[in-house]
XYZ file of C-alpha atoms in Angstrom:
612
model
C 0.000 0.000 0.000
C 1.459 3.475 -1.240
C -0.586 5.562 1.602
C -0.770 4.575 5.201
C -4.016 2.688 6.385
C -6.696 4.207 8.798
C -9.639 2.750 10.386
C -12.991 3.225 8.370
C -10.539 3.296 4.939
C -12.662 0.754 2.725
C -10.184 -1.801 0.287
C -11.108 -4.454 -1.928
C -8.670 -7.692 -2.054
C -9.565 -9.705 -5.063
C -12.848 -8.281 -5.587
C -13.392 -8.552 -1.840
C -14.587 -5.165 -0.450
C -14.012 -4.716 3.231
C -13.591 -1.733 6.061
C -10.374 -1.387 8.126
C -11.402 -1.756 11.713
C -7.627 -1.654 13.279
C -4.189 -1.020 12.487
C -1.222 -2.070 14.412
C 0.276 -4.872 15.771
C -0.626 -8.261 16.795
C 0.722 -10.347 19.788
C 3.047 -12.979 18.645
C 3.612 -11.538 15.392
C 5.652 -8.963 13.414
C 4.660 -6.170 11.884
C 1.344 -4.098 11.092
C -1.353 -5.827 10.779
C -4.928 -4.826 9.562
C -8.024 -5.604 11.332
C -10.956 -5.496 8.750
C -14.719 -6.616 8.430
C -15.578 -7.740 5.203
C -18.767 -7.040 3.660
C -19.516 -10.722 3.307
C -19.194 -11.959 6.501
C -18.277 -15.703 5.653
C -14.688 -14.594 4.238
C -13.823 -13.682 7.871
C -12.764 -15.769 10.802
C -13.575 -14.017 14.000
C -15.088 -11.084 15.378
C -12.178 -9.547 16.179
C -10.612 -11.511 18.874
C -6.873 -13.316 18.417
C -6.091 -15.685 21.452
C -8.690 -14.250 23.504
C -7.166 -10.253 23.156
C -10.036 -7.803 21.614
C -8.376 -6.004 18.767
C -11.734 -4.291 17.783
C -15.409 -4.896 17.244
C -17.327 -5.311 13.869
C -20.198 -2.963 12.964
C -22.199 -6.049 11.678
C -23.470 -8.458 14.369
C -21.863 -11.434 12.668
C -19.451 -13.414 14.555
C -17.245 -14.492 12.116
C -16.748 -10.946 10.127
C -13.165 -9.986 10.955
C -9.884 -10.865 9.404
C -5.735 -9.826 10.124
C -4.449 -8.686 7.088
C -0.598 -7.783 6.452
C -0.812 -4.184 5.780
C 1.938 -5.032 3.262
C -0.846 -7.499 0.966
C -1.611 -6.329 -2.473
C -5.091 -4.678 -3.151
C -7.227 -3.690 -5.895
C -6.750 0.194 -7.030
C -9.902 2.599 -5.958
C -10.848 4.569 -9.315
C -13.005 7.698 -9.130
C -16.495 7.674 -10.618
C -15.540 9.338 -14.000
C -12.895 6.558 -14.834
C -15.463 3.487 -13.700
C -17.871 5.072 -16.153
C -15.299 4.996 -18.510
C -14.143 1.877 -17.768
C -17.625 0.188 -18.317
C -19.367 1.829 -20.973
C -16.315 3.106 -23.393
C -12.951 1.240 -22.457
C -12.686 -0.863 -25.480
C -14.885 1.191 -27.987
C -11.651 2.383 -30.084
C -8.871 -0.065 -28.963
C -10.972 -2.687 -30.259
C -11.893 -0.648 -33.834
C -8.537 0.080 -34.215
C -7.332 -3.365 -33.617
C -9.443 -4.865 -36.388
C -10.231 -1.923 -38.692
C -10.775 -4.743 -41.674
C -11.932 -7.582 -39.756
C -13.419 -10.011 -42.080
C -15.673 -13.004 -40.296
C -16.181 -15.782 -42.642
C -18.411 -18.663 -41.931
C -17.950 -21.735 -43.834
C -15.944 -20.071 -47.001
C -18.547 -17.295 -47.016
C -17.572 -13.268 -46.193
C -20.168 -12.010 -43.607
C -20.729 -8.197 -43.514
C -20.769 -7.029 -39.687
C -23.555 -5.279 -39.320
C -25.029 -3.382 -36.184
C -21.840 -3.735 -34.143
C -20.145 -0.618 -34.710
C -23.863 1.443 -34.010
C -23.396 -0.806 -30.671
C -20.326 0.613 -29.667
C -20.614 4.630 -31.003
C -24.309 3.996 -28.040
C -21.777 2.848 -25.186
C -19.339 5.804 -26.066
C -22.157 8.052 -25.838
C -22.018 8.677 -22.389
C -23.710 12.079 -22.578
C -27.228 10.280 -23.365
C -26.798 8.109 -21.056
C -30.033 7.585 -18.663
C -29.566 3.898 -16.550
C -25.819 3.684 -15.184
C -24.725 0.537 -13.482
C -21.374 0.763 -11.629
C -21.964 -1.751 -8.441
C -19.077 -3.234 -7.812
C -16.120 -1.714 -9.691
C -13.733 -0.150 -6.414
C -15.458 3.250 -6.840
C -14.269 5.209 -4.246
C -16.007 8.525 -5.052
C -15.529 11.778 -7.327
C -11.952 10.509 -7.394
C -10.023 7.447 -6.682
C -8.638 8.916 -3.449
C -10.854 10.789 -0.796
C -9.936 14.120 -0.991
C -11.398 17.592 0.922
C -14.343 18.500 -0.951
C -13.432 22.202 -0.490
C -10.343 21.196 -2.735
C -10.189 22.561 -6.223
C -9.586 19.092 -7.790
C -12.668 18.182 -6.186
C -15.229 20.716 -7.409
C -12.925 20.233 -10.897
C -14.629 16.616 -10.915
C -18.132 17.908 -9.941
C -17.353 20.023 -13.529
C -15.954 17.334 -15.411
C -19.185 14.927 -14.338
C -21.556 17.091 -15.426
C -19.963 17.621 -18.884
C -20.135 13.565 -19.348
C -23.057 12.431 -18.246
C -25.557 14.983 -17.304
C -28.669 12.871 -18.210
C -28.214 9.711 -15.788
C -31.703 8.908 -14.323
C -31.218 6.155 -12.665
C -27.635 5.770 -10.578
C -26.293 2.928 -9.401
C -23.145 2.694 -6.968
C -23.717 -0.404 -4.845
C -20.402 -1.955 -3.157
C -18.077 0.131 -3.848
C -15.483 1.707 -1.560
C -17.293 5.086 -1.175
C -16.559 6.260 2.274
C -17.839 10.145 2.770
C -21.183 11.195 1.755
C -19.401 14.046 0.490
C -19.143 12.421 -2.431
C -22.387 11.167 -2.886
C -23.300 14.588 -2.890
C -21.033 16.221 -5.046
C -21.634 13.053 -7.694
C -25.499 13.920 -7.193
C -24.977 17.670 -7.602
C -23.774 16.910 -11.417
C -26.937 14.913 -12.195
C -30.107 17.096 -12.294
C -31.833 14.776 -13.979
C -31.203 12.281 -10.954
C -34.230 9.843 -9.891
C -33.027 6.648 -8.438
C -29.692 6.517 -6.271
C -29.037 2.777 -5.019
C -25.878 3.135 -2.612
C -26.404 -0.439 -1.152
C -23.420 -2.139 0.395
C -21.089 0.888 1.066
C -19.856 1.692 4.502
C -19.194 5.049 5.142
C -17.285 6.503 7.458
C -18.216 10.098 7.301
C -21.603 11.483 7.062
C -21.071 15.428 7.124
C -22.810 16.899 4.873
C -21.078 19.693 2.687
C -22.926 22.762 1.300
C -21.882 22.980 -2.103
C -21.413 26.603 -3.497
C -24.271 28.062 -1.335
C -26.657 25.723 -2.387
C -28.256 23.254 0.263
C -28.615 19.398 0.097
C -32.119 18.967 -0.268
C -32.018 21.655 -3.626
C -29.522 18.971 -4.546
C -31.140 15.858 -3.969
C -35.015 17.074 -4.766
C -35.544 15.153 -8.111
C -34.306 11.901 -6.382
C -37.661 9.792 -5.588
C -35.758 6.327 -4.570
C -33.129 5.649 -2.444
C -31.486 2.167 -1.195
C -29.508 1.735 1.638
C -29.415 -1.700 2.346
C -26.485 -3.349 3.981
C -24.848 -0.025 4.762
C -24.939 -0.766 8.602
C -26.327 2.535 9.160
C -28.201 3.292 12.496
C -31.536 4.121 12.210
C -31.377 7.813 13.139
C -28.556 8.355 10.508
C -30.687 6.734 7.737
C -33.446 9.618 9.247
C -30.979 12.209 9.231
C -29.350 11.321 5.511
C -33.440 10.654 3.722
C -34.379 13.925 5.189
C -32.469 16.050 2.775
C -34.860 14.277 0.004
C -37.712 16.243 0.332
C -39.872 13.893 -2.696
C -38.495 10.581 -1.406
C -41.215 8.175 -2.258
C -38.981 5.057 -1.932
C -36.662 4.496 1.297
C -34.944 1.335 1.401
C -33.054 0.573 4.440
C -32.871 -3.703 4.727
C -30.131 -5.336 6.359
C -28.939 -3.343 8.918
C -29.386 -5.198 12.053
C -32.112 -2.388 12.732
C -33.958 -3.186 16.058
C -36.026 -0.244 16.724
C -36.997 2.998 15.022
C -36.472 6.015 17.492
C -37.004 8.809 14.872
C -40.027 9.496 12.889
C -39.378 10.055 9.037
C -40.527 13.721 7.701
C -41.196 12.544 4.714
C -44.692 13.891 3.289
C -44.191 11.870 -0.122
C -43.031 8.418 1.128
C -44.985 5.818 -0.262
C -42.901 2.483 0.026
C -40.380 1.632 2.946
C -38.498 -1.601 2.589
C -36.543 -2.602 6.159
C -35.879 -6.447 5.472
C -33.867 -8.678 6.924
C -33.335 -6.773 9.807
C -33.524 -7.984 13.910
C -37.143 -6.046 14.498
C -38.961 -8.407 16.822
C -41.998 -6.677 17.505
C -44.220 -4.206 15.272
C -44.414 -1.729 18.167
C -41.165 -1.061 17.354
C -42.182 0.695 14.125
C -44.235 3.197 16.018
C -42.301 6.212 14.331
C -43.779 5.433 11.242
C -47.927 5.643 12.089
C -47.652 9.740 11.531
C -46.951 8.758 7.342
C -49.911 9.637 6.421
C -48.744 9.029 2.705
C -46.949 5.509 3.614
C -48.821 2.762 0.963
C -46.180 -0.250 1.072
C -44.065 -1.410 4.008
C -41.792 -4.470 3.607
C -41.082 -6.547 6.725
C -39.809 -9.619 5.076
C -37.162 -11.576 7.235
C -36.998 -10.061 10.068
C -37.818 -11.765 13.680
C -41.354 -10.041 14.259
C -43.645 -12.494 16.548
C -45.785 -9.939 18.122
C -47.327 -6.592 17.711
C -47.418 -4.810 21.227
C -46.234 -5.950 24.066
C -48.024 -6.212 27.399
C -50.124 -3.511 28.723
C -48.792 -1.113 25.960
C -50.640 1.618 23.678
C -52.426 0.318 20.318
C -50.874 0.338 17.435
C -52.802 2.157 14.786
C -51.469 2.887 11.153
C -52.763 5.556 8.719
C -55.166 3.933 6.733
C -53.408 4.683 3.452
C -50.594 1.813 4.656
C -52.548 -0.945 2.048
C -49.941 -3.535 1.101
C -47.724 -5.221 4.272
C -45.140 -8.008 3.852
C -44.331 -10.105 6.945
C -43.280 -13.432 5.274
C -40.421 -15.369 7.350
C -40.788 -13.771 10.215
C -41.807 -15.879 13.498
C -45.031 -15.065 13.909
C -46.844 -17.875 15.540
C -50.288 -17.280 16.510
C -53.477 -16.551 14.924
C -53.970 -13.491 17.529
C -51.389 -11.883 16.001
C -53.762 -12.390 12.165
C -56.727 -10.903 13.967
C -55.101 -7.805 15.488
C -53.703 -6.913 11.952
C -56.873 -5.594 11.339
C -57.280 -3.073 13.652
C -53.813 -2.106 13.553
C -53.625 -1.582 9.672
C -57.359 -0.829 8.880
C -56.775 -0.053 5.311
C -54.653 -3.400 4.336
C -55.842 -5.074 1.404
C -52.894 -6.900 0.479
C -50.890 -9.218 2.890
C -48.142 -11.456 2.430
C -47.610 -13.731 5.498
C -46.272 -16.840 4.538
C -43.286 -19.238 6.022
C -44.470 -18.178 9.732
C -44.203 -21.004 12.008
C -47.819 -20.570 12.529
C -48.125 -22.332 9.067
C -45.945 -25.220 9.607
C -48.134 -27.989 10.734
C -51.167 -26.489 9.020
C -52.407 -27.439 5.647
C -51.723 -24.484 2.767
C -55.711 -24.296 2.559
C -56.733 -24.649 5.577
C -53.615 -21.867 6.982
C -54.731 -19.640 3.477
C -58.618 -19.459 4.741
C -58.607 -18.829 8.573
C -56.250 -15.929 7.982
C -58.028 -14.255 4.961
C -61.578 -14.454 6.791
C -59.874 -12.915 10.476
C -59.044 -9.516 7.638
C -62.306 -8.381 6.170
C -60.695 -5.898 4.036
C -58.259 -8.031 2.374
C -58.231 -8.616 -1.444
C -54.537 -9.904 -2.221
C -52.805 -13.193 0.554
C -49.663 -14.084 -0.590
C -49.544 -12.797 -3.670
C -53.252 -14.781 -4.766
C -56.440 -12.683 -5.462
C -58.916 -13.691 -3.085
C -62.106 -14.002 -5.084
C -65.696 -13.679 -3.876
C -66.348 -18.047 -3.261
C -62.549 -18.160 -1.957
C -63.920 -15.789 1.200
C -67.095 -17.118 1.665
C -66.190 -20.590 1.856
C -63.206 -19.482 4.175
C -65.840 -17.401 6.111
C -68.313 -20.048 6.843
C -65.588 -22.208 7.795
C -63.615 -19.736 10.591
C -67.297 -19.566 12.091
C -67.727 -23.086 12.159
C -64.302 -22.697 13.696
C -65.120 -20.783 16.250
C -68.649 -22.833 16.892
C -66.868 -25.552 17.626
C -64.802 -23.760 20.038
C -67.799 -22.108 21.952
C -69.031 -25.781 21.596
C -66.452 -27.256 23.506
C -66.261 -24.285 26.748
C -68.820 -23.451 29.081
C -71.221 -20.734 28.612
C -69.758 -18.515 31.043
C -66.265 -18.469 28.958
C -68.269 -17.751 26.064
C -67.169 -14.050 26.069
C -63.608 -14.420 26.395
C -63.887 -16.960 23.087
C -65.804 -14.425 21.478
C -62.834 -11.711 22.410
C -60.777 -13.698 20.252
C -62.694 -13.027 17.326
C -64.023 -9.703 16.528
C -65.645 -10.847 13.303
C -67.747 -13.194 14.995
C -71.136 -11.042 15.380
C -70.686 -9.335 11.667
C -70.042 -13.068 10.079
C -73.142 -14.184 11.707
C -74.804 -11.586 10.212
C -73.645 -12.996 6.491
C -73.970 -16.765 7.472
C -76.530 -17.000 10.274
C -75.161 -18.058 13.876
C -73.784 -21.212 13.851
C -75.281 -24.276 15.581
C -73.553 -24.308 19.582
C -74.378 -27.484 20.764
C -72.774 -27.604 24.671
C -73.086 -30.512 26.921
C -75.604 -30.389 29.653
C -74.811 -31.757 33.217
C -77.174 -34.619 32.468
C -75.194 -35.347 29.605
C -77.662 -34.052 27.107
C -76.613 -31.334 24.222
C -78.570 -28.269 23.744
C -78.617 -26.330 20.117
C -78.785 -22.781 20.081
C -82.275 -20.906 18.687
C -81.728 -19.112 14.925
C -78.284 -20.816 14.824
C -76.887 -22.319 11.272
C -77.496 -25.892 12.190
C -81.551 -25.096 12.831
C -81.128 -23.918 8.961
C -80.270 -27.395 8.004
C -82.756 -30.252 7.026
C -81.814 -33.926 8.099
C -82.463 -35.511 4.614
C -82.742 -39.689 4.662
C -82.451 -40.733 1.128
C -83.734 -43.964 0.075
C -82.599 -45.420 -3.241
C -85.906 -47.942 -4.407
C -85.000 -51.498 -6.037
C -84.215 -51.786 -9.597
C -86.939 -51.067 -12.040
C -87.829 -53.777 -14.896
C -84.968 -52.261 -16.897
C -82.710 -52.163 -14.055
C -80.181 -49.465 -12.793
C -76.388 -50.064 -11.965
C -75.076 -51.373 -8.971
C -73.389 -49.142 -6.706
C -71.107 -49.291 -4.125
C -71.557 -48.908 -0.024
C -69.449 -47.153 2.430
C -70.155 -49.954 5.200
C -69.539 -53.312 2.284
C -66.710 -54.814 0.503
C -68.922 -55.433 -2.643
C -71.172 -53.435 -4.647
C -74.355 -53.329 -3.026
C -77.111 -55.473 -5.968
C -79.480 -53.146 -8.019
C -82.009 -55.077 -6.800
C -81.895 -54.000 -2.855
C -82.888 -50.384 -1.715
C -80.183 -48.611 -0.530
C -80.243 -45.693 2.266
C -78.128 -42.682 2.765
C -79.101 -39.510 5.088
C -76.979 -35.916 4.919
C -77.555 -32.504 6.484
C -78.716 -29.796 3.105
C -79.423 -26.534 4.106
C -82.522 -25.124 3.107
C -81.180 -22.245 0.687
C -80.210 -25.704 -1.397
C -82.452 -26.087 -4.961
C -83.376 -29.062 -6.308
C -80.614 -29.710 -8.863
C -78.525 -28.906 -5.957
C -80.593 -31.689 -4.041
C -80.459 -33.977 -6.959
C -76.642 -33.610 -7.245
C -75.858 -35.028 -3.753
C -78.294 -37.555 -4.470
C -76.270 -38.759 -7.236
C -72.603 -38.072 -5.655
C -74.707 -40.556 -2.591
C -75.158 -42.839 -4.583
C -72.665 -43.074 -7.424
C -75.220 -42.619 -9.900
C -75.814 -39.880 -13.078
C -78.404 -37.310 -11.743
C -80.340 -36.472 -14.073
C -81.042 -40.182 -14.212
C -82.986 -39.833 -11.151
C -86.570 -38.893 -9.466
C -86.850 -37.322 -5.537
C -90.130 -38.127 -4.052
C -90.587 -36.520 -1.157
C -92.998 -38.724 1.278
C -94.427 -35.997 4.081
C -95.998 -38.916 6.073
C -99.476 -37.372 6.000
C -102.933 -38.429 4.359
C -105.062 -36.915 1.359
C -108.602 -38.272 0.642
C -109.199 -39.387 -3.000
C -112.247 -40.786 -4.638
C -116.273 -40.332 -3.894
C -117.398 -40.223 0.244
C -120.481 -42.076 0.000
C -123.931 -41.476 -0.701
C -124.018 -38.699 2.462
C -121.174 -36.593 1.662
C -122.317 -32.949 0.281
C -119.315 -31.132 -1.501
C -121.796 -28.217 -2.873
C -124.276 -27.235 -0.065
C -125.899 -23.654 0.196
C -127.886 -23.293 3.447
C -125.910 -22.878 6.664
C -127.326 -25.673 8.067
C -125.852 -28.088 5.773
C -122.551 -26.411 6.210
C -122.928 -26.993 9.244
C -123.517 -30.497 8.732
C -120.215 -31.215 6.260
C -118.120 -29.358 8.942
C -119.679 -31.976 11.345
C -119.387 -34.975 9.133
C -115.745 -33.736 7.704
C -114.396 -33.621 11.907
C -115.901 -37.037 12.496
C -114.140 -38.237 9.260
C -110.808 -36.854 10.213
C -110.913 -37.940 14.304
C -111.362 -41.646 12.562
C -108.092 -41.121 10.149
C -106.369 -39.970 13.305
C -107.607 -42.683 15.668
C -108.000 -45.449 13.561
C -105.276 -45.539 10.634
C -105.771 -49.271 9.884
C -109.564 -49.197 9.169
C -108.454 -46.152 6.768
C -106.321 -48.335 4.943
C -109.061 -50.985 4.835
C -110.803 -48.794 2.726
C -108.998 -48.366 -0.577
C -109.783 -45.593 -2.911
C -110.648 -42.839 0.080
C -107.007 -42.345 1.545
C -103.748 -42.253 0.338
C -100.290 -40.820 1.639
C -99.053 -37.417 0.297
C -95.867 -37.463 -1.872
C -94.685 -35.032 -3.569
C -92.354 -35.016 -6.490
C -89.373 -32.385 -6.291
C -89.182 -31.295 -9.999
C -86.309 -29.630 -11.318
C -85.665 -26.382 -10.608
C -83.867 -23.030 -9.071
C -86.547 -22.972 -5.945
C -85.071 -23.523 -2.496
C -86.120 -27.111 -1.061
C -87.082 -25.051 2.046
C -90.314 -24.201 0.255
C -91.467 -27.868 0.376
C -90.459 -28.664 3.961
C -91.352 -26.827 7.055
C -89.837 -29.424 9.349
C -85.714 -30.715 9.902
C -86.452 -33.998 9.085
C -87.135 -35.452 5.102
C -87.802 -38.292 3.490
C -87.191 -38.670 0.079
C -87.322 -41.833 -2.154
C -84.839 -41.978 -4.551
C -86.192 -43.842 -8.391
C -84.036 -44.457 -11.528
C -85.516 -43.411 -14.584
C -83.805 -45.026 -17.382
C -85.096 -41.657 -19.765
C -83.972 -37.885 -19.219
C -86.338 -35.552 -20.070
């Protein structure tokens, strides 16, 4: 190394960018020695320690992030922005033109005119139009390849020289490089007035004063810039506050990866849309409390971080603006479905959610883990990245309050209320589904159903399937035999149908009972009561006028009834008078409610070998 090493100088060894954390000697050894942290923290070997003597202490909370380095080791040369542009967008435009000038390409024994890739090359040398600009990676170490005073003439010289190149970059990107004062962000920046997007990710920098440049403040510098990344920086939180306030229409802040615990500043940032803080060591959303003033705030990215709870203990609410819509918490280690249901009162505008690879999911079934959490958010429209459509929440719906029937079911009624405290949606979803049936245990062992519940909406349906008609119908199969059960024995099935059900709905489960084509098939329903049919004897008056005889049918029709009631078998003695009721259920969009009153059905099941 030409120039003596300081801690906080940032080298590269072999395309391996680091920070000097020491310089001096070592115990046992000769020499100088530098301490560093590398940027990737699996190149190091310790955290700073050597035979159990602290030499320093990396930024990053890695263990094995620090290296000794002889001061004396090669490393890659810094360059200065204006030579890494150069470098990667117009190095080998002319050596390589004047190298072959009359390069012919031949491909088998035929000349080949090169076409297109000289207009390829003057684009790259054109580094005045140039809008995106790529140069992560390349040992930048700022306006120049040294860091010099930005009050030096060489210095504002660059500034000149930057703006003459390349004054139309929109989009700017300088990730890991060796960048270490802010000064030079700034004075990089200052060139670009048609600046938007400034991605510094990766860069450790050692001093964050901030220069003003020729009488003209930072934020006049930096107001076209609407995005700016930060990630891996290992900046505090309250220097990531200090550095985005100077970007007065910041409407992207990206600040992942920085071991970030807690957020003791609030962002004045009246344009912020998006915030991005993954793969930090948050633990608990209360922590983001800073952030419910951004009344502009639409995105917030949580991914990867260690979040398992929202408040703790006897601690305020948390209550975001209601323009915070979209919220990623995927791998985090949230673990209860408490945490699912206060999400919606602490972001009551969130329509999109991404929650998955929680360890609440992990011995839960996709669908089953997908449904209970969409129907705890009523305003959600987007879960992990699916659109929830309109039968997707209603069949999640009406299972969560089944859910949480069967867990009033199984309490006694005087915990009711603290089940119910568990879920808030509980009274609106009865509302949409009716209350669900609540069926407790007695101390005599007997079960009670609640009154105007969903299970007192449902109608106990035995299906009987008759024998075989002369043409026959297949055989089908029985849940309780080995062998298919003979067309010529009736066959009998019951299931719960709610009422709202139609026929074709009540012919389909019929058939799916059955194993059998529905539209192959005729419901009778048998109500189990009596019509009269035929003549009533040489007595009977059907057409009377004076009151008297009216009075005498009345008479004669009570006496005929009180023997139907109290004696059925002389009734069915006398053929042709009385016959059971049946009624066919035809096909058709009316609810089968309409033909029972009653939660109990029986309905004989025919095979018709003709569809009509």
């Amino acid at each position: 190394m030409t120039a003596s090493p300081y801690v906080g100088q940032r080298l590269s060894y072999s395309g391996a960018s680091c920070t000097v954390r020491y310089v001096g000697p070592v115990s046992g050894t000769k020499g100088v020695w530098l301490g560093v942290e590398w940027d990737i923290p699996g190149r190091g070997k310790h955290s700073g320690t050597h035979q159990g003597v602290k030499y320093f202490d990396c930024q990053s909370e890695y263990s094995h992030a620090g290296s000794f380095i002889r001061s004396s080791r090669p490393v890659d040369q810094p360059v200065g922005f204006l030579n890494a542009l150069h470098q990667k967008y117009a190095s080998n435009t002319d050596s390589h033109v004047d190298q072959t000038p009359e390069q012919v390409i031949e491909i088998s024994g035929k000349v080949v005119e090169e076409v297109g890739f000289e207009k390829i090359r003057r684009q790259l040398a054109a580094l005045h139009e140039l809008r995106i600009v790529l140069l992560d990676g390349l040992c930048v170490a700022g306006l120049n390849a040294r860091p010099c005073s930005w009050d030096s003439q060489s210095w504002h010289q660059q500034i000149k020289r930057v703006e003459e190149t390349c004054p139309k970059i929109v989009d700017l990107d300088l990730s890991r490089n060796l960048i270490e004062q802010w000064a030079d962000v700034l004075g990089i920046s200052s060139a670009l007035g048609m600046l938007r997007s400034l991605k510094l990710n990766g860069n450790r920098f050692r001093d964050l004063s901030l220069p003003v440049l020729d009488g003209v403040h930072p934020k006049d510098i930096f107001k076209g810039v609407t995005e700016l990344c930060l990630d891996d920086t290992l900046l505090t939180w309250d220097e990531v506050v200090t550095l985005a306030t100077d970007f007065p229409c910041l409407n992207h802040l990206s600040a992942s990866s920085n071991f970030l615990t807690t957020l003791s500043l609030p962002l004045s940032l009246s344009n912020l849309a998006t915030l991005t803080l993954e793969t930090n060591s948050i633990t608990t959303l209360s922590s983001l409390r800073p952030l419910t003033h951004l009344n502009s705030l639409n995105t917030l990215h949580l991914r990867s971080n260690s979040i398992s709870s929202i408040t703790p203990p006897d601690s305020e609410p948390l209550l975001f603006h209601p323009s915070l819509q979209t919220l990623d918490l995927s791998h985090n280690a949230i673990s209860s479905f408490s945490f699912i249901t206060i999400l919606a009162s602490t972001f009551p505008g969130l329509t999109s959610l991404r929650v998955s690879n929680n360890p609440l999911y992990a011995t839960l079934p996709i669908e089953e883990g997908y449904m209970l959490t969409l129907a705890r958010l009523s305003t959600l429209q987007t879960l992990n990245f699916s659109k929830i459509t309109v039968p997707e929440r209603q069949n999640a719906e009406i299972y969560y309050l089944s859910r949480i029937a069967k867990a009033l079911s199984a309490t006694p009624l005087e915990q009711s209320t603290a089940i119910l405290a568990e879920h808030p949606r509980y009274t609106e979803l009865c509302t949409l589904y009716g209350e669900p049936a609540i069926v407790r245990k007695s101390a005599d062992g007997a079960t009670t159903t609640g009154k105007n519940t969903l299970g007192a909406s449902l109608i106990n349906f035995a299906f009987y399937l008759t024998p075989s008609t002369p043409t026959g119908r297949p055989e089908i199969k029985s849940s309780t035999a080995a062998d298919p059960v003979p067309a010529s024995e009736a066959v009998e099935k019951s299931k719960l149908v709610p009422r709202s059900f139609t026929t074709y709905r009540l012919k389909s489960i019929a058939g799916r009972l059955f194993a059998l084509p529905p539209m192959h098939l005729r419901l009778i329903l048998e109500t189990g009561e009596w019509d009269p049919v035929g003549g009533r004897g040489e007595d009977d008056r059907w057409s009377v006028s004076s009151e008297d005889d009216d009075s005498a049918c009345e008479n004669e029709g009570d006496e005929t009834r009180s023997n139907v009631q109290g004696n059925q078998e002389q009734e069915s003695r006398e053929k042709g008078k009385w016959v059971r009721r049946e009624v066919e259920l035809v096909d058709g969009t009316r609810e089968i409610g309409f033909w029972i009153e009653g939660r109990e059905a029986k309905v004989r099941v025919e095979w018709r070998d003709e569809v009509y």
